[in-house]
C-alpha positions as protocol buffer text, in pm:
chain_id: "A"
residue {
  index: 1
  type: UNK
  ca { x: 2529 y: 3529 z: -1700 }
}
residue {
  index: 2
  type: UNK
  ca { x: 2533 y: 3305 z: -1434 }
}
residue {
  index: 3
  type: UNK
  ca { x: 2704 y: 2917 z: -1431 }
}
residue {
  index: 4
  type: UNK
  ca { x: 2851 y: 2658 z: -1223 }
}
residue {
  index: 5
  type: UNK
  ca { x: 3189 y: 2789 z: -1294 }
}
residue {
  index: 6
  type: UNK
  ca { x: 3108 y: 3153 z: -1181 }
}
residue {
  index: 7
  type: UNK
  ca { x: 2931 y: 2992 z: -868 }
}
residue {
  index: 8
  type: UNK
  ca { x: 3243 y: 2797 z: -795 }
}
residue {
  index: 9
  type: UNK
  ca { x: 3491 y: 3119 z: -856 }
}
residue {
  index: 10
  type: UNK
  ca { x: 3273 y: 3322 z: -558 }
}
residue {
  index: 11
  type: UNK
  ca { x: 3357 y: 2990 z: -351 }
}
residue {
  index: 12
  type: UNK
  ca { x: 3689 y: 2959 z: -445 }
}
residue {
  index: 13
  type: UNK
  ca { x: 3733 y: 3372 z: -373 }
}
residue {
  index: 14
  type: UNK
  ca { x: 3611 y: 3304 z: -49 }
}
residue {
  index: 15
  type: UNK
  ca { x: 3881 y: 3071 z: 58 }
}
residue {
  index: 16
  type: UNK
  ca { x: 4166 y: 3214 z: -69 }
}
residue {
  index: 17
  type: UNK
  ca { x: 4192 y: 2979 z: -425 }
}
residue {
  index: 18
  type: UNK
  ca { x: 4278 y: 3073 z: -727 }
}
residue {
  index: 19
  type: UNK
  ca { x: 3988 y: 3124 z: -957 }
}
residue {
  index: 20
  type: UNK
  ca { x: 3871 y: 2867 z: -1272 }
}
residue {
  index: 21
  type: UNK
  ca { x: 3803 y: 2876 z: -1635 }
}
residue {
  index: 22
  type: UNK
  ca { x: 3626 y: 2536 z: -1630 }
}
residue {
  index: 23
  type: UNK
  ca { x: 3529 y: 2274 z: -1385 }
}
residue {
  index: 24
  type: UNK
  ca { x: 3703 y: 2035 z: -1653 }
}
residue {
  index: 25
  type: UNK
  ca { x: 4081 y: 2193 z: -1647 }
}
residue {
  index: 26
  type: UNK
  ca { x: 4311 y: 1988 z: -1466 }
}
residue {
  index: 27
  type: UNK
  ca { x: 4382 y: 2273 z: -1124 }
}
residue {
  index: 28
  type: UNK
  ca { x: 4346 y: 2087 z: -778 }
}
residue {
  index: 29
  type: UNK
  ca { x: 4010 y: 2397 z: -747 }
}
residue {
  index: 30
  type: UNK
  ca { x: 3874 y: 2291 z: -997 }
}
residue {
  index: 31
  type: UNK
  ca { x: 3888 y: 1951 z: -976 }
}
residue {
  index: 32
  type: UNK
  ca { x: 3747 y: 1964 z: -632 }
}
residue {
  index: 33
  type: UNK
  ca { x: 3467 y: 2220 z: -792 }
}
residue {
  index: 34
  type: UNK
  ca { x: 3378 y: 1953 z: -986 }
}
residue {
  index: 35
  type: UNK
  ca { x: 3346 y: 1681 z: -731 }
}
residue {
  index: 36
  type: UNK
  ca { x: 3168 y: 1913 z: -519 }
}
residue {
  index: 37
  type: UNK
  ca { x: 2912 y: 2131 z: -698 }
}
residue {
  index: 38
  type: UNK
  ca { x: 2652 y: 1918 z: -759 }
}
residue {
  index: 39
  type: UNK
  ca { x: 2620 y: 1723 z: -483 }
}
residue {
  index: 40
  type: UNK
  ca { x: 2657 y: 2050 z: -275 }
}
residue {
  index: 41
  type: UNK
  ca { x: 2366 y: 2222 z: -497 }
}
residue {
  index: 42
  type: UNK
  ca { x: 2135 y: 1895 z: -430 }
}
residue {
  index: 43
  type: UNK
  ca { x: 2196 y: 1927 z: -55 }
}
residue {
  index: 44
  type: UNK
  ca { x: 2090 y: 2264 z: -53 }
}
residue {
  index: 45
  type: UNK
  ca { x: 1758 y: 2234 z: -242 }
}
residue {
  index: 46
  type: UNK
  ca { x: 1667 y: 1930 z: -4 }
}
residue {
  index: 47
  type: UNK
  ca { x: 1758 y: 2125 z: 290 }
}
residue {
  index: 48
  type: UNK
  ca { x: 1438 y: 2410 z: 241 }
}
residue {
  index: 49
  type: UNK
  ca { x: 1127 y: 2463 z: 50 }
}
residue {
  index: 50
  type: UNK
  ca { x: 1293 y: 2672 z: -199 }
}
residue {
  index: 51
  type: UNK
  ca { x: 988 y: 2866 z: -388 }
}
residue {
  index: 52
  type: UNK
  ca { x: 1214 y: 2861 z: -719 }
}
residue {
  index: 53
  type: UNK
  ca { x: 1214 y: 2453 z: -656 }
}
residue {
  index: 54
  type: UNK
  ca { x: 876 y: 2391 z: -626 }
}
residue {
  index: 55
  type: UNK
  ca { x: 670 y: 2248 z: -845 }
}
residue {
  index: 56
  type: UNK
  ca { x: 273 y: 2108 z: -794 }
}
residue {
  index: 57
  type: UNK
  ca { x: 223 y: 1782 z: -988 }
}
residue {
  index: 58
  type: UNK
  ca { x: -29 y: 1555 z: -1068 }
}
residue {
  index: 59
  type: UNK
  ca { x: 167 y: 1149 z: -982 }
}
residue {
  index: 60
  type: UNK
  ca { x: 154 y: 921 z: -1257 }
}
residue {
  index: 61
  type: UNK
  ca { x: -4 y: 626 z: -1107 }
}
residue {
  index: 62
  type: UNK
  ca { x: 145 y: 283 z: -1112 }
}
residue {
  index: 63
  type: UNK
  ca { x: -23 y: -87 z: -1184 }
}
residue {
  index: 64
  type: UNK
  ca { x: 132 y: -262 z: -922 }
}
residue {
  index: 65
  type: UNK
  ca { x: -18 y: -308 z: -584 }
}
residue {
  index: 66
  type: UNK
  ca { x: 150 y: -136 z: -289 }
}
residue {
  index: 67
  type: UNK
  ca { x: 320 y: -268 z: -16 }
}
residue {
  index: 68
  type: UNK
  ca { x: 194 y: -260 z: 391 }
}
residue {
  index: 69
  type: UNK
  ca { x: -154 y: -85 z: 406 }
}
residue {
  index: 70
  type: UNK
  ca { x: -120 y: 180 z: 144 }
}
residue {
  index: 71
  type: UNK
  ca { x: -405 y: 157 z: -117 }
}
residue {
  index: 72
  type: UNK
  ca { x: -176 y: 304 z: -432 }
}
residue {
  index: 73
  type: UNK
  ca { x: 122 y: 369 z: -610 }
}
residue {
  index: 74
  type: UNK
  ca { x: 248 y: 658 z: -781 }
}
residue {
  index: 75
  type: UNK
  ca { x: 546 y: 728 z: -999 }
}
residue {
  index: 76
  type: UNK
  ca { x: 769 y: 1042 z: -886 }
}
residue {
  index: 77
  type: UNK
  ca { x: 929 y: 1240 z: -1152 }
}
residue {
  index: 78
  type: UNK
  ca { x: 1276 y: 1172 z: -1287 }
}
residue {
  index: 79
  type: UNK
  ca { x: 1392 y: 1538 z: -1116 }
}
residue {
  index: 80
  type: UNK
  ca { x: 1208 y: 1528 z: -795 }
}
residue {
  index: 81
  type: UNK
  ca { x: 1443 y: 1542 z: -514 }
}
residue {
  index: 82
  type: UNK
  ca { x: 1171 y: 1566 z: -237 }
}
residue {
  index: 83
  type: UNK
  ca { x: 798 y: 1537 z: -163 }
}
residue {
  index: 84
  type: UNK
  ca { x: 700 y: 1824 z: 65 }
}
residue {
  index: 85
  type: UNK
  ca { x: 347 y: 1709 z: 106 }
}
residue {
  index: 86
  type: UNK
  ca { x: 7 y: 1615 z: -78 }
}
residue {
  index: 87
  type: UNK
  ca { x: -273 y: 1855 z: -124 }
}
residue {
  index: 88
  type: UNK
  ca { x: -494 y: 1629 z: 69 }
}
residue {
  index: 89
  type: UNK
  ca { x: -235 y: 1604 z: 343 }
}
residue {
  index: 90
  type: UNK
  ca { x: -229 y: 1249 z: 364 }
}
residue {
  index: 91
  type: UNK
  ca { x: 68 y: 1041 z: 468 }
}
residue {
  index: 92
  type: UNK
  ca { x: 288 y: 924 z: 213 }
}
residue {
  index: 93
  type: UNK
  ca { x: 642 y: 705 z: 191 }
}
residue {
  index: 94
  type: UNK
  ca { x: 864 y: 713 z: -43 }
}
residue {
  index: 95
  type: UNK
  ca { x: 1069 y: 381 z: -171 }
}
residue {
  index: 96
  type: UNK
  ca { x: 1367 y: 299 z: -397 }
}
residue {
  index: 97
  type: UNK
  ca { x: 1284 y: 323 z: -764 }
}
residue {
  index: 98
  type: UNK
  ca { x: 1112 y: 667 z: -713 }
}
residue {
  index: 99
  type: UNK
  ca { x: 769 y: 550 z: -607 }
}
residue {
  index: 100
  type: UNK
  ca { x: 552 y: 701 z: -395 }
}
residue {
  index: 101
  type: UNK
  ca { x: 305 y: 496 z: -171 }
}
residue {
  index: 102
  type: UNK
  ca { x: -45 y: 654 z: -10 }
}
residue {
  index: 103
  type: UNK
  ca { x: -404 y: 588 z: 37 }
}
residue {
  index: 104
  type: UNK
  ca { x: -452 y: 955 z: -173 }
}
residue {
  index: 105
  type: UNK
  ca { x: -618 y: 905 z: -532 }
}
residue {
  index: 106
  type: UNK
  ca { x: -530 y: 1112 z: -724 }
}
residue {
  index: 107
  type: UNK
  ca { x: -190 y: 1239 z: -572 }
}
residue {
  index: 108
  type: UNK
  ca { x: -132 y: 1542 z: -599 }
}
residue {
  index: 109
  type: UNK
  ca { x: 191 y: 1642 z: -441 }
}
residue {
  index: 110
  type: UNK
  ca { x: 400 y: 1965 z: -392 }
}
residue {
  index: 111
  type: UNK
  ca { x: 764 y: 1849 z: -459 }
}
residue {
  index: 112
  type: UNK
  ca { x: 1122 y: 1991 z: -482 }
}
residue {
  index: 113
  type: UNK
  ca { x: 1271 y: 1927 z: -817 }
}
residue {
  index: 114
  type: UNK
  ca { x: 1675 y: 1985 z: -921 }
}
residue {
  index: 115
  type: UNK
  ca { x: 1719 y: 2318 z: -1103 }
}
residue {
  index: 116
  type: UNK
  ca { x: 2125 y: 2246 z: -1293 }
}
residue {
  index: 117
  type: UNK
  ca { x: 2047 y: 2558 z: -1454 }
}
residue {
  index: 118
  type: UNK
  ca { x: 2212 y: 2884 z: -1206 }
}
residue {
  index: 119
  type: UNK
  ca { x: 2014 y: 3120 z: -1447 }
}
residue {
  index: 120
  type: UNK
  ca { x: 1735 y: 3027 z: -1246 }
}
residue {
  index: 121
  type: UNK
  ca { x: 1865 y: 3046 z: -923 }
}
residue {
  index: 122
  type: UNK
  ca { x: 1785 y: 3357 z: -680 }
}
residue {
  index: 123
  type: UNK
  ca { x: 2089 y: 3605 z: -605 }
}
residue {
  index: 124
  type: UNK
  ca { x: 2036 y: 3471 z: -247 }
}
residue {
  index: 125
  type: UNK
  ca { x: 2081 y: 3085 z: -308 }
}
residue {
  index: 126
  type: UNK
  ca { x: 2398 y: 3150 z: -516 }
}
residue {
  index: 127
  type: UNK
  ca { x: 2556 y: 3337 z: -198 }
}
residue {
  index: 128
  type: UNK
  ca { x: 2451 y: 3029 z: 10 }
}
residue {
  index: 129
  type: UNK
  ca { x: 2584 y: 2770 z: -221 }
}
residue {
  index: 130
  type: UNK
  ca { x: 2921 y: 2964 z: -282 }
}
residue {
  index: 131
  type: UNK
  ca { x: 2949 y: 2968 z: 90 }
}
residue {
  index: 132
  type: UNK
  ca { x: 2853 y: 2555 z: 115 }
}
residue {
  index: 133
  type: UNK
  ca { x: 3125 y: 2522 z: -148 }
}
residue {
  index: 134
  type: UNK
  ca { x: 3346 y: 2734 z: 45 }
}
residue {
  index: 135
  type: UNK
  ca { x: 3319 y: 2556 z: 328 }
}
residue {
  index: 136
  type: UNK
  ca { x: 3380 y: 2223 z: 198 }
}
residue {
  index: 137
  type: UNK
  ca { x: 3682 y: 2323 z: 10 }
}
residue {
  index: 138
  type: UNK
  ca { x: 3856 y: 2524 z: 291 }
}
residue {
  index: 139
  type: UNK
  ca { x: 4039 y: 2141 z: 419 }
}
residue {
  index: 140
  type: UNK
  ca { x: 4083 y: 1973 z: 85 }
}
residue {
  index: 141
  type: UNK
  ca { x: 4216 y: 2296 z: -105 }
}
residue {
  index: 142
  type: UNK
  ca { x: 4335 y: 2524 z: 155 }
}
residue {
  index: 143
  type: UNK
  ca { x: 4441 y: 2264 z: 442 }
}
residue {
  index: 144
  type: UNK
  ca { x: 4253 y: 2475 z: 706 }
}
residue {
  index: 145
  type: UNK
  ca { x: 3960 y: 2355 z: 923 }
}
residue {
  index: 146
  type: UNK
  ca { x: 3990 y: 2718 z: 1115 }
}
residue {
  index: 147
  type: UNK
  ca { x: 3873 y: 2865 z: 786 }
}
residue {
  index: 148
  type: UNK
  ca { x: 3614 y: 2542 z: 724 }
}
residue {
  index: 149
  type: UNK
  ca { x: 3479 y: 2660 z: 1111 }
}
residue {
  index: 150
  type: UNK
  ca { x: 3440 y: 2993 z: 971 }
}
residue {
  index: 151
  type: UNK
  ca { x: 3316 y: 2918 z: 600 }
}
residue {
  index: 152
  type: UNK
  ca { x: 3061 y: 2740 z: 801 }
}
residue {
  index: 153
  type: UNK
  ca { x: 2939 y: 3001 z: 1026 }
}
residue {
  index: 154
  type: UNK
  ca { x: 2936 y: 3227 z: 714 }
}
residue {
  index: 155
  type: UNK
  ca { x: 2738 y: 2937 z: 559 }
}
residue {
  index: 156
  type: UNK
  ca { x: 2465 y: 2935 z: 833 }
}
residue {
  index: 157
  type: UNK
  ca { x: 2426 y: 3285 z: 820 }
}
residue {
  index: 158
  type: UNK
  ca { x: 2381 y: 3346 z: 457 }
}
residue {
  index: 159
  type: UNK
  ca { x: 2096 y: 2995 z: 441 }
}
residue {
  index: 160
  type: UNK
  ca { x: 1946 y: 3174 z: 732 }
}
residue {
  index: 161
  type: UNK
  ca { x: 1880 y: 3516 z: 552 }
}
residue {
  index: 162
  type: UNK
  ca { x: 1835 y: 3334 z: 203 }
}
residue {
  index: 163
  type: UNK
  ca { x: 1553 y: 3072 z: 351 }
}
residue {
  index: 164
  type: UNK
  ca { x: 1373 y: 3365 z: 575 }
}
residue {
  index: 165
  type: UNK
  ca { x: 1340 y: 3582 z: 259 }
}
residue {
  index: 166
  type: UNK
  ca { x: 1241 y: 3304 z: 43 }
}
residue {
  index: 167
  type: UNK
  ca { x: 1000 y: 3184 z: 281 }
}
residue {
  index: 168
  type: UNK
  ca { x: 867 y: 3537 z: 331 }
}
residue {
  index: 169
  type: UNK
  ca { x: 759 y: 3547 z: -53 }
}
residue {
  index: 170
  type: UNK
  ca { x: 422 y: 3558 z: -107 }
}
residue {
  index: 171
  type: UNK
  ca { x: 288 y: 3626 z: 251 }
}
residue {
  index: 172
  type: UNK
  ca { x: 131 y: 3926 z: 295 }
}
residue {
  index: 173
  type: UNK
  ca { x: 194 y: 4169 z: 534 }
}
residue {
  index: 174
  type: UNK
  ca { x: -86 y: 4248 z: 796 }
}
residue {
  index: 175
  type: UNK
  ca { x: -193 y: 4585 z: 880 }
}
residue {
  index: 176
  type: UNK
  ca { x: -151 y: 4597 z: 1240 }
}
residue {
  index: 177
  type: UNK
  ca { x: -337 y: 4947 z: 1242 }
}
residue {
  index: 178
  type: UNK
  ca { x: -619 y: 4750 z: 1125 }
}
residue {
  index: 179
  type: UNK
  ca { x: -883 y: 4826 z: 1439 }
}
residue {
  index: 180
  type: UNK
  ca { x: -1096 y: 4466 z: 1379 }
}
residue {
  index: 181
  type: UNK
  ca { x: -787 y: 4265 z: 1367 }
}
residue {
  index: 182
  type: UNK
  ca { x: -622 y: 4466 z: 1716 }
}
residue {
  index: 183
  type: UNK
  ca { x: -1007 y: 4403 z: 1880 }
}
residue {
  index: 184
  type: UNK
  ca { x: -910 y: 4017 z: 1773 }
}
residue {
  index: 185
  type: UNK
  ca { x: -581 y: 3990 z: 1900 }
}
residue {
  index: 186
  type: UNK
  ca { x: -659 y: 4124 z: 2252 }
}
């Protein structure tokens, strides 16, 4: 079963520290784990269209009339971390308090949302957010910024593989022995 404290533990491995029982017991890692994980996690999921994160919603719209030369206002969900887009494609700002301004009606909107649950996360985003956490704990716990310079490079590897397979989900493959779609290319 996965959890935060497993997730923090491949981190930790990574860098040398010792490993945790809980993000609550009073060890300088896991203190640090605690501080970290999160806000580390969030980071991530804004940082790609993660298919697991993604979630098509219908906005709640709002009684009070936008601002500048929007036409209405819409009410983003209490977990949305990001709006990708709308399904009409229309363009779209997003203010303080969560609300979302656009001339779209409805709004319809493909959004990234905060999974806390690591159950639910894909084998490939763990490895990329025990590698985030490694990095950022290689100076505080470990006093190294060689080993932060490498946890990083090892970070930007493993988000590189993780966000080309997760984008590659769902597309289908062409066959290029296809005669109609060779005639079409040339």
């Amino acid at each position: 079963m996965r959890s935060a404290v497993s997730i923090c533990n491949k981190g930790l491995q990574y860098v040398g520290g010792s490993p945790i029982v809980s993000l609550e017991e009073k060890t300088r890692g896991a203190e640090l784990c605690s501080q970290l994980y999160a806000q580390v996690c969030d980071e991530l999921l804004e940082a790609h269209h993660w298919s697991f994160a993604t979630r098509y919603v219908r906005l709640p719209s709002l009684p009070e009339a936008p601002p500048f030369d929007f036409s209405h206002a819409y009410q983003l969900p209490a977990d949305c971390i990001g709006v990708r887009q709308l399904q009409d494609s229309k363009p779209f700002e997003v203010v303080e308090g969560r609300i979302l301004y656009t001339d779209s009606h409805p709004a319809k909107a493909i959004i990234t949302v905060r999974i806390t649950d690591p159950n639910l996360y894909p084998a490939m985003f763990i490895e990329v957010l025990a590698r985030k956490l490694a990095a950022e704990l290689a100076v505080p716990l470990m006093n190294s910024s060689k080993l932060e310079q490498s946890m990083y490079s090892k970070f930007k590897e493993a988000f590189a593989r993780a966000a080309a397979v997760d984008g590659a989900e769902g597309v289908q493959q062409i066959d290029e022995s296809d005669g109609w779609l060779k005639a079409r290319v040339l």
